Coordinates of C-alpha atoms and ligand atoms in Angstrom, one line a residue:
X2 CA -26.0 -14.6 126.9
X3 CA -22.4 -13.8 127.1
X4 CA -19.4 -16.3 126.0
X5 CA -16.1 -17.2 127.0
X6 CA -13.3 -18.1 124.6
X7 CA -10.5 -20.3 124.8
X8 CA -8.0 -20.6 122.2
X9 CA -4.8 -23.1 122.3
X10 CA -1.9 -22.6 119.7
X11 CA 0.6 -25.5 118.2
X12 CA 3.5 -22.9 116.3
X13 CA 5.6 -24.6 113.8
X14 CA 9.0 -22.8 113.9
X15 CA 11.8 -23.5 111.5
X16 CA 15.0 -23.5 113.6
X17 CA 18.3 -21.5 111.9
X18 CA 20.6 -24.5 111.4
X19 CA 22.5 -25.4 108.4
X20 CA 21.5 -28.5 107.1
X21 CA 18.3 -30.5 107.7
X22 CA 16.5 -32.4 110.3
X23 CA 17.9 -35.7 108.8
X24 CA 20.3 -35.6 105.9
X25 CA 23.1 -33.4 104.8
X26 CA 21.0 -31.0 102.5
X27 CA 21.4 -27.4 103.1
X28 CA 18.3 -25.4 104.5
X29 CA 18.0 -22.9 101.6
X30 CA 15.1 -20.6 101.0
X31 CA 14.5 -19.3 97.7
X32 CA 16.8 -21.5 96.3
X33 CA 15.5 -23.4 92.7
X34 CA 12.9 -25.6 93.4
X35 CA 14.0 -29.5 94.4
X36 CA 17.8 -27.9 94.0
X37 CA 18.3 -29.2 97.7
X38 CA 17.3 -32.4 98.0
X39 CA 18.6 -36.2 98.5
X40 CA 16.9 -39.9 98.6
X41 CA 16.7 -39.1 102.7
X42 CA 14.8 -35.8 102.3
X43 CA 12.4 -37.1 98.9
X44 CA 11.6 -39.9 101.3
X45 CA 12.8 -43.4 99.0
X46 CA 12.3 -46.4 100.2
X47 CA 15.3 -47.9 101.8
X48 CA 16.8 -44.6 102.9
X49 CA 18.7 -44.1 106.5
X50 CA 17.4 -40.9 108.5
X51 CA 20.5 -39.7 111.1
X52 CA 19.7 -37.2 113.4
X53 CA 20.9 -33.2 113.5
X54 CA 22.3 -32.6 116.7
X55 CA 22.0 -29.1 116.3
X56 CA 18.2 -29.1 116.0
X57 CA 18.2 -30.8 119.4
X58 CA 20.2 -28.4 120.9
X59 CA 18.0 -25.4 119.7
X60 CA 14.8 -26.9 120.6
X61 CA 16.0 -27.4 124.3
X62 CA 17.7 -24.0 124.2
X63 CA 14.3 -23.0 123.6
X64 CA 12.5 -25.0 126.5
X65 CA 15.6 -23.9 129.1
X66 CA 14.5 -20.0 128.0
X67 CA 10.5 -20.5 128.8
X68 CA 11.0 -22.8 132.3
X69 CA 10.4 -26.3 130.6
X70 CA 11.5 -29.5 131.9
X71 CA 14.2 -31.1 129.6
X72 CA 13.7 -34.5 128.8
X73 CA 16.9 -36.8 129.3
X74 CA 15.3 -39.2 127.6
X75 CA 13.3 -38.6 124.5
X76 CA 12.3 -40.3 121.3
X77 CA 11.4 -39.9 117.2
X78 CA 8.0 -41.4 115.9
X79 CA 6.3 -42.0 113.0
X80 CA 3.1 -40.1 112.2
X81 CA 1.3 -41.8 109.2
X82 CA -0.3 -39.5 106.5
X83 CA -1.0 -39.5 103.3
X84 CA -0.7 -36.3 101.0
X85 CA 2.0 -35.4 98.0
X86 CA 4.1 -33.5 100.6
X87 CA 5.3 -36.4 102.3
X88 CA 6.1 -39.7 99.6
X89 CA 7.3 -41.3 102.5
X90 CA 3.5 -41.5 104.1
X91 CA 4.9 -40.5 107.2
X92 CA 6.1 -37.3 109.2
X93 CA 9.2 -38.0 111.9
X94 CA 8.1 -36.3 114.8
X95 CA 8.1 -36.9 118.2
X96 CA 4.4 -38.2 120.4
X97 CA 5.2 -39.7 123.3
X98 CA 8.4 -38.3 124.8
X99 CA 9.2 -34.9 123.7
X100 CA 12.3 -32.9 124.4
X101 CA 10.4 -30.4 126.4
X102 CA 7.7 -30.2 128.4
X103 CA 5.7 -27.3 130.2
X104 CA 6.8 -23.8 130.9
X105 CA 5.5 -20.7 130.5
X106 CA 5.6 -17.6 128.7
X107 CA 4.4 -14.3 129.6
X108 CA 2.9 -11.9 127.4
X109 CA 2.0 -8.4 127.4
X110 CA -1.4 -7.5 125.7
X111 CA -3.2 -4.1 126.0
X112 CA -5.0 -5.3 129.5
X113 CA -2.1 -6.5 131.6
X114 CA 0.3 -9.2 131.3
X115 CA -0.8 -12.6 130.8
X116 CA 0.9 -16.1 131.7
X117 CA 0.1 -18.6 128.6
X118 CA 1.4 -22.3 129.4
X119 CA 3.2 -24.3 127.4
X120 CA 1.9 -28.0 127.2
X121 CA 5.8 -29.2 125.5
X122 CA 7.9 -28.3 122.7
X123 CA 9.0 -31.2 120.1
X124 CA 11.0 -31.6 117.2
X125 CA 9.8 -32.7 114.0
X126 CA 10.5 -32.5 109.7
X127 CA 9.1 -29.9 107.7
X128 CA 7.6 -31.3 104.8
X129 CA 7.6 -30.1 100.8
X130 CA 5.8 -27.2 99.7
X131 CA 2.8 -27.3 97.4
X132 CA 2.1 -24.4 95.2
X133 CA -1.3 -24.8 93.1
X134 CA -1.2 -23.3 89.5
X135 CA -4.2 -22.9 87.4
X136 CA -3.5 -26.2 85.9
X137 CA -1.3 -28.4 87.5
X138 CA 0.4 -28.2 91.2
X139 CA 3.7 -28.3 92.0
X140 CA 5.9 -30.0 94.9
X141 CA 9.3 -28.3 96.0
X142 CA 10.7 -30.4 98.3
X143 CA 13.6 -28.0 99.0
X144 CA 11.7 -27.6 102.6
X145 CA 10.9 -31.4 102.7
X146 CA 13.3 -31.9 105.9
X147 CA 14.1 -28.6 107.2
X148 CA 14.2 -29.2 111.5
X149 CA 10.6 -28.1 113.1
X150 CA 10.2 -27.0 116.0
X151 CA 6.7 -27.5 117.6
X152 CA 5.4 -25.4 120.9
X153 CA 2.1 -26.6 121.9
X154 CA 0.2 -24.2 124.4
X155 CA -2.7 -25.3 126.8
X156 CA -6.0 -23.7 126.0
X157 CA -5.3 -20.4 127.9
X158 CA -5.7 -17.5 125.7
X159 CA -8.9 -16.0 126.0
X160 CA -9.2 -13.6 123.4
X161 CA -7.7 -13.4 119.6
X162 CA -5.7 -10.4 120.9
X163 CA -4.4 -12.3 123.6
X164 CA -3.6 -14.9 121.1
X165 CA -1.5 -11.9 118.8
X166 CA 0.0 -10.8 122.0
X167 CA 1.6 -14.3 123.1
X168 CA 2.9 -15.1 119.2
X169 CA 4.9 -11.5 119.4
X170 CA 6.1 -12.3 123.6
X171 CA 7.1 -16.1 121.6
X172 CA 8.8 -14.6 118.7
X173 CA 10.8 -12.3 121.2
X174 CA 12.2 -14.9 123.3
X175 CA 13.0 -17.3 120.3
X176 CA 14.8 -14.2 118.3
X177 CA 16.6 -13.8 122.0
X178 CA 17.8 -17.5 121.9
X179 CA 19.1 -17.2 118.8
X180 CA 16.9 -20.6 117.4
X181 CA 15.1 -19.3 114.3
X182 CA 15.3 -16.1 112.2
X183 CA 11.7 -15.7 113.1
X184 CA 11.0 -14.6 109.3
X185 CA 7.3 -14.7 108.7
X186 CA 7.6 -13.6 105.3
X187 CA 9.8 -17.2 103.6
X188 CA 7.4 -19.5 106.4
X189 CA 9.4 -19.7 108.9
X190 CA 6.8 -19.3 111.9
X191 CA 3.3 -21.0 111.3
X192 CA 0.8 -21.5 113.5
X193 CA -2.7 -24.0 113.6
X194 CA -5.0 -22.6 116.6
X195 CA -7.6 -24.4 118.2
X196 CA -10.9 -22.2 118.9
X197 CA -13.8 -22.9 120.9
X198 CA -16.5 -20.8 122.9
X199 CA -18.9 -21.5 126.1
X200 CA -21.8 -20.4 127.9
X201 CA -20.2 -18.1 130.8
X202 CA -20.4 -19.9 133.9
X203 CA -20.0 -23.4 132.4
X204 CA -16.7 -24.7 133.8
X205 CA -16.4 -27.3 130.9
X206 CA -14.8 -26.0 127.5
X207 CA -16.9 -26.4 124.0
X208 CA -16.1 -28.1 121.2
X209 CA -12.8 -26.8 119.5
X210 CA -12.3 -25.9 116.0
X211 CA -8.9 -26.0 114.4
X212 CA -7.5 -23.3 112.1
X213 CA -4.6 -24.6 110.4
X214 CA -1.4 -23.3 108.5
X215 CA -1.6 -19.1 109.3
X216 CA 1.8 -17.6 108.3
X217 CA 1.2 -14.3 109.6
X218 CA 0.7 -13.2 113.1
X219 CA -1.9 -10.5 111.8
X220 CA -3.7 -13.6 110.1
X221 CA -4.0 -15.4 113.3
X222 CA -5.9 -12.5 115.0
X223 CA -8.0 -11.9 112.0
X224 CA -9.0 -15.6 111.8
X225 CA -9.9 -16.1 115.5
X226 CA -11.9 -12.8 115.3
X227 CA -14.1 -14.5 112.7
X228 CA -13.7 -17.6 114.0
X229 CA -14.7 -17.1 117.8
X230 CA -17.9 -14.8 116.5
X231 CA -18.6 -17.5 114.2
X232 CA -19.2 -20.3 117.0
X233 CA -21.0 -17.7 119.0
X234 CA -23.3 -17.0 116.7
X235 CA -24.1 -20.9 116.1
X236 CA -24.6 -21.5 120.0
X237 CA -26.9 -18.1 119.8
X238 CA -29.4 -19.3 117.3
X239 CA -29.0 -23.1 119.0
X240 CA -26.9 -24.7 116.8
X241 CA -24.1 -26.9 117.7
X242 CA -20.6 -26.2 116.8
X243 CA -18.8 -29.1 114.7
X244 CA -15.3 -30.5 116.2
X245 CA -13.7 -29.6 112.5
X246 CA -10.4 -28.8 110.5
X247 CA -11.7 -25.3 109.2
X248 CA -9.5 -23.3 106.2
X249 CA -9.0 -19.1 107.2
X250 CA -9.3 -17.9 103.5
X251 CA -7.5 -14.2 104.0
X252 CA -9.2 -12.5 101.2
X253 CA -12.9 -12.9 101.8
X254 CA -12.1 -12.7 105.7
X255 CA -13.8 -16.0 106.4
X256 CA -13.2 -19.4 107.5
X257 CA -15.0 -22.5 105.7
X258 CA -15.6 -25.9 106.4
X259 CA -12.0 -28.5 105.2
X260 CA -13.1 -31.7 106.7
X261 CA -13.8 -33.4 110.3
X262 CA -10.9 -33.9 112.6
X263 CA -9.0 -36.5 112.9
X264 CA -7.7 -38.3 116.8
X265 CA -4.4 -39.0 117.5
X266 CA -5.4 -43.0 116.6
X267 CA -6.1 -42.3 112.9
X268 CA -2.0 -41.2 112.6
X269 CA -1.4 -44.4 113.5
X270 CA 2.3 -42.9 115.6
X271 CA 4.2 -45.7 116.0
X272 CA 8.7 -45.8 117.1
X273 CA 11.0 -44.6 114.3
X274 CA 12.9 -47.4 114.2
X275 CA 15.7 -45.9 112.1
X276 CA 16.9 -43.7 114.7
X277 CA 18.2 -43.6 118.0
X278 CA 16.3 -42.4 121.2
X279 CA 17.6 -38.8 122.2
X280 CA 19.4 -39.5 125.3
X281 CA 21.4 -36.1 126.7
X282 CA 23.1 -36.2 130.3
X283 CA 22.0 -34.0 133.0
X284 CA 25.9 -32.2 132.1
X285 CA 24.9 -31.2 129.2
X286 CA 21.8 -29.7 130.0
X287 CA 23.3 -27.6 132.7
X288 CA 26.1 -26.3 130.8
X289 CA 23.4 -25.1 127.8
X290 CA 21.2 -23.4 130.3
X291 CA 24.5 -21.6 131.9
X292 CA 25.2 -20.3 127.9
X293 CA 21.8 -18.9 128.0
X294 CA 21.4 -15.5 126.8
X295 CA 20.1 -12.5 128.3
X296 CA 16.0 -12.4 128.4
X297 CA 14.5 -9.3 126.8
X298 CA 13.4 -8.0 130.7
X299 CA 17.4 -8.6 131.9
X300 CA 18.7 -6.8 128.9
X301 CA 16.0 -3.4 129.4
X302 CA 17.2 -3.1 132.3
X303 CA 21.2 -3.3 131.9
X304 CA 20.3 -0.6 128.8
X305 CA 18.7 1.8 131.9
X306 CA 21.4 1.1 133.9
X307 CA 24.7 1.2 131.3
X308 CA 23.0 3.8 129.3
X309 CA 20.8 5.9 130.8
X310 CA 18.3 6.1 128.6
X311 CA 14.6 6.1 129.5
X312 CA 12.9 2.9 130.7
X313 CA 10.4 3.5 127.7
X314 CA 13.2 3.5 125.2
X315 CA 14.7 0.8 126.6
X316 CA 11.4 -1.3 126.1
X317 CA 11.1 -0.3 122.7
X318 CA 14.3 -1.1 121.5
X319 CA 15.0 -4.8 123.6
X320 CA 11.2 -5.4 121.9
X321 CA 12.9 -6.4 118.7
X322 CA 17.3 -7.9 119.3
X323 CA 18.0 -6.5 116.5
X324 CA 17.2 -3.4 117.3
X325 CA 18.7 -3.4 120.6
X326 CA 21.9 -5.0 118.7
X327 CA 21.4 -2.1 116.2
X328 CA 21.3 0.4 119.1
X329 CA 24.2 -0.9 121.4
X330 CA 27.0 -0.8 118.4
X331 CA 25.9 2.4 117.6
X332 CA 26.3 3.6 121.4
X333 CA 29.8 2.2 121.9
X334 CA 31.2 4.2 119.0
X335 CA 29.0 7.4 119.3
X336 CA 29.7 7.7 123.3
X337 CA 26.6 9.2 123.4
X338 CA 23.9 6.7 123.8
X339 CA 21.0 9.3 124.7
X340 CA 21.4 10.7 121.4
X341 CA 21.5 7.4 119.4
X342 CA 18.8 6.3 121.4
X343 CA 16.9 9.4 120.2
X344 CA 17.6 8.7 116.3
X345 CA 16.1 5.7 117.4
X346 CA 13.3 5.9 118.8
X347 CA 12.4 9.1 116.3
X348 CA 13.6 9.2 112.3
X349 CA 14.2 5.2 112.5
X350 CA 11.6 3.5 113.6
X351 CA 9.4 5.9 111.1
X352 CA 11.7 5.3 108.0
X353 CA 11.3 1.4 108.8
X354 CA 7.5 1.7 109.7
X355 CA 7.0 4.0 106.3
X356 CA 9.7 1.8 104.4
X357 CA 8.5 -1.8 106.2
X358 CA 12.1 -2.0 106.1
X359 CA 14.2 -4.8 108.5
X360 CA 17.0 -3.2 110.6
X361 CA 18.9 -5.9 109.9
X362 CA 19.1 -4.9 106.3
X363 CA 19.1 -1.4 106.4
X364 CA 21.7 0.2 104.5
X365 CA 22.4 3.3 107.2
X366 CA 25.4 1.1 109.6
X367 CA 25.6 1.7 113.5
X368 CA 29.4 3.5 112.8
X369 CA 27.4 5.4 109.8
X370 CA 24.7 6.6 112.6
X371 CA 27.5 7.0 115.0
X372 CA 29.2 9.3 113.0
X373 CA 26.1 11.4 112.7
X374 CA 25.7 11.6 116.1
X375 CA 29.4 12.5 116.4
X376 CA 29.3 15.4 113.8
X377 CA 26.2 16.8 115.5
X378 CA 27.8 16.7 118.8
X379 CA 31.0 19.0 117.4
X380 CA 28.4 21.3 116.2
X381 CA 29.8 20.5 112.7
X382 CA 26.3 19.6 111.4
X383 CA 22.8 21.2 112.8
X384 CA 19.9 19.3 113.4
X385 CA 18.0 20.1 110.2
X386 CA 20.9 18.9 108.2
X387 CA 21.5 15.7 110.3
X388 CA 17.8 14.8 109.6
X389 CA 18.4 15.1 105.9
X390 CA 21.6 12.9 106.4
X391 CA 20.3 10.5 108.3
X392 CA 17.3 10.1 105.4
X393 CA 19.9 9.3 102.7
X394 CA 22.2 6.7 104.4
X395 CA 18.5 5.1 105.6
X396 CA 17.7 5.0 102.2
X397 CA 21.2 4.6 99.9
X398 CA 24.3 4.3 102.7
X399 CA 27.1 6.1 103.1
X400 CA 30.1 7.7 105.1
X401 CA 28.4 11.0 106.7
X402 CA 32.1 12.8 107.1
X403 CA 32.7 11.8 103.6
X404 CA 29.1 13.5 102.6
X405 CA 29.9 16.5 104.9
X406 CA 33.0 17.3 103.5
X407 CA 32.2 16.6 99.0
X408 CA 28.9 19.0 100.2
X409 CA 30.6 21.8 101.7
X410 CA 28.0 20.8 104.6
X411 CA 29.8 21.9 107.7
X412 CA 27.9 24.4 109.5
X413 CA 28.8 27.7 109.9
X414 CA 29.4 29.3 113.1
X415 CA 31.8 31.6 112.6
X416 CA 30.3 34.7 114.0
X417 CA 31.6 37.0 111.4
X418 CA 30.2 35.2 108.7
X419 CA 26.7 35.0 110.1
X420 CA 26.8 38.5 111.4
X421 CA 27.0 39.6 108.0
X422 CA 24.3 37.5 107.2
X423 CA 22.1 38.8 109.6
X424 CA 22.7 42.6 109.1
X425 CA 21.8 41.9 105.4
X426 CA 18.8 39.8 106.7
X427 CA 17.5 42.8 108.6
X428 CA 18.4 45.7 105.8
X429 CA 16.2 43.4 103.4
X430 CA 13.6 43.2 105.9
X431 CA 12.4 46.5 107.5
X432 CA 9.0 45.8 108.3
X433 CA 9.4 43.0 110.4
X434 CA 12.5 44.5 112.1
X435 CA 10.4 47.3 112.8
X436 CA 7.4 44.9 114.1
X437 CA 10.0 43.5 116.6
X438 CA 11.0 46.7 118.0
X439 CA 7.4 47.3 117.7
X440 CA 6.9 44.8 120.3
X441 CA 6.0 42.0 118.1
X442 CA 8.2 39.2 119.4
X443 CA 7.0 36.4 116.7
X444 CA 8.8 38.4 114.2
X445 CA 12.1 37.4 115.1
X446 CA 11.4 34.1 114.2
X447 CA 10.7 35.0 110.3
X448 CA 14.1 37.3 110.5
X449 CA 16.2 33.5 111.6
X450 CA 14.4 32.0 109.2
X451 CA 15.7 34.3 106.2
X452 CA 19.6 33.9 108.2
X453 CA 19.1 30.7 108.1
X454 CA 18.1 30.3 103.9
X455 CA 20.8 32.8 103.1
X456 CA 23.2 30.3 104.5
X457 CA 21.3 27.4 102.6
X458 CA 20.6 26.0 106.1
X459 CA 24.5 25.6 107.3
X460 CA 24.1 28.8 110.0
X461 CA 24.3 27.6 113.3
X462 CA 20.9 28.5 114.2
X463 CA 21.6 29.2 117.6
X464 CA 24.0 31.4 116.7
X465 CA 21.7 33.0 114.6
X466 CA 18.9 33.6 117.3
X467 CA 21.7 34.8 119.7
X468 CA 23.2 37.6 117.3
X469 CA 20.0 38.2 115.7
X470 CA 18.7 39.4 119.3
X471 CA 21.9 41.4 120.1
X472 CA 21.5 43.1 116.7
X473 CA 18.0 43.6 117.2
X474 CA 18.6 45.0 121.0
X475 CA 21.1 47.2 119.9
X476 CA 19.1 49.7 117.7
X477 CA 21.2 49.6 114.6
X478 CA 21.4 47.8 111.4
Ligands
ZN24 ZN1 18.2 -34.4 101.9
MN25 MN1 3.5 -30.6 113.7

């Protein structure tokens, strides 16, 4: 018997503002624990919520970029819970009247593109942070309040690659629109999916499981492969699958039973009545979606078109802004986009892939690569030496025409100076100047390389090949 799957995702995404949801506290990760808290944030009794605009505007931002509808009128509510990350025994979020709902977004797996829609998009509070030590736990409620964003897709994944695929399309588009820093790494995309397997042919889905709290995309492909051959496997030997809240436990690669789900009645949502419905004109709406900025798809082609570089290129670099940011400054001031495109797609991508480095971190600058481009251009540096370069500002920083200079780097193309070199080259080396005029064409090739170590690598080499061959031609030493 074969199976379908059907997964749904709810993604949790911090949004980049300054202070939190509902108080004046800073959003600060790593700061001391509990350093950025207030009687709003810690949840005591008796304290006033007042909404962050901000927030708001992000999370619509958001819904204008995927094709939602923006709510003029939407609402906060209450969602009762009781755990230590929430004293208040209640999460502010939003139930019946989000800010957005539907839309779409498309992403691009290994087997085609595939549209994923988007059920709505509300706005919510984070809530503290519990870390468990071997005898006690602690609460840091430094996250307690930080604005969340929630996208809720409709069950149409239908594989966990798919699922992998639409989290990197989603992270595109919200790194686009400028709403979150999209760092996995301090929390600040986390997903829960829903999982659940049928009979092909049956129209109706099974019964869902829910995998809550992943904080890494990888995780989320990992989980739902265990998961969905988990179900499979219980519907194989006749078992029925349990509607449950299941734990993905990364290090023995399995999922395990948390506790049966709850329905939306055991949250009890009822109107925040400390705050104000969200009420936005249809004015303002317009004039956000005329700000937004260029989609991922708009801005590969503009880098064909203004910069003639290759449409594959182009995809790479608008895959990741920063990149394409990194890339753009770094063609202005060069003036030679093919070439910093190249450095690109070549020595930088592997130092960050080798490093697991961020671009937005690196030390090498756009000017510092644009200089390097520059010096190679002018023939000042050959390639050999560029790559060397480019290696050290990667890893330390630098000025490259500071570093040419203090080196004595400069190539050399003077033909008189590597003239000499070669005639000494060839007096050392009788045997394989001999093979040449023998025939043996390969041994040029060993005669540039010794040119090119007498000079300590600064000989032009194409200078080198050319006078090497005239010498060579010419019958004498
Ligand atoms: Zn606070
Ligand atoms: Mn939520």
């Amino acid at each position: 018997m074969n199976y379908r799957i059907s997964i749904g995702l709810e993604v949790h995404v911090q949004l980049q503002t300054r202070s939190k949801m509902f108080c004046g506290c800073a959003v600060a990760f790593g700061a001391a624990p509990n350093t950025h808290v207030c009687p709003v944030c810690l949840g005591y009794p008796g304290a006033m919520p007042a909404m962050n605009r901000e927030a708001v505007v992000l999370t619509v931002r958001t819904g204008l970029m995927i094709g939602s509808t923006i709510s003029t009128y939407s609402k906060f509510d209450r969602k009762s819970y009781f755990y230590p990350d929430m004293p208040k025994n209640y999460q502010i979020t939003q139930y019946d009247r989000p800010l957005c709902e539907n839309g779409t977004v498309v992403a691009d797996g290994g087997d085609g593109a595939k549209t994923v829609r988007i059920r709505r998009i509300h706005l919510e509070e984070d809530v503290a942070k519990n870390t468990h030590f071997a005898q006690a736990s602690g609460v840091d409620f430094n996250r307690a309040g930080v604005p969340l964003m929630e996208i809720v897709t409709q069950p149409d994944m239908t594989s966990p690659e798919d699922a992998f695929h639409f989290l990197l399309a989603l992270k595109q588009i919200l790194q686009y629109a400028d709403v979150s820093g999209c760092n996995l790494e301090e929390g600040n995309i986390r997903c829960d999916v829903n999982c659940s397997v049928r009979p092909e042919g049956q129209e109706e889905l099974g019964t869902k499981t829910e995998l809550k709290n992943l904080n890494t995309f990888k995780g989320v492909l990992h989980a739902l492969k265990y998961e969905s051959e988990r179900q499979m496997e219980v519907l194989r030997t006749g078992g029925r699958v349990a509607q449950e809240t299941r734990r993905w436990d990364a290090d023995a690669g399995e999922t395990y039973s948390m506790r049966s789900k709850e329905d939306a009645h055991d949250y009890r949502y009822f109107p925040e009545p400390d705050l104000m419905p969200v009420v936005l004109t249809e004015g303002e709406v317009d004039a956000w979606r005329a700000a937004l900025p260029e989609m991922p798809g708009d801005r590969r082609t503009r880098l064909v078109r203004d910069h003639g570089i290759p449409e594959y290129d182009a995809g790479v670099l608008v895959a990741d802004k920063a990149l394409a940011d990194y890339f753009e400054a770094a063609a202005k001031l060069a003036q030679n986009a093919k070439a910093v495109s190249n450095w690109m797609m070549t020595e930088m991508l592997r130092l960050l892939g080798e490093t697991e480095r961020d671009i937005r971190t690196v030390p090498i600058t756009p000017a510092a690569l644009a200089s390097l481009v520059k010096l190679v251009d002018a023939r000042t540096l050959n390639s050999n030496t560029a790559k060397e370069i480019f290696a050290e500002l990667f890893a330390t920083g630098g000025d490259p025409d500071a570093m040419v200079k203090q080196r004595g780097l400069a190539q050399v193309s003077d033909r008189g100076a590597i003239g000499a070199l070669v005639d000494a080259a060839m007096a050392e080396n009788p045997g394989p100047v001999a093979d040449f005029r023998g025939g043996k064409v390969a041994a040029a090739k060993f005669l540039v390389g010794q040119v090119m170590k007498k000079s300590k690598g600064k000989a032009d080499p194409q200078l080198v090949a050319k006078l090497l061959e005239e010498k060579l031609a010419g019958g004498g030493m």
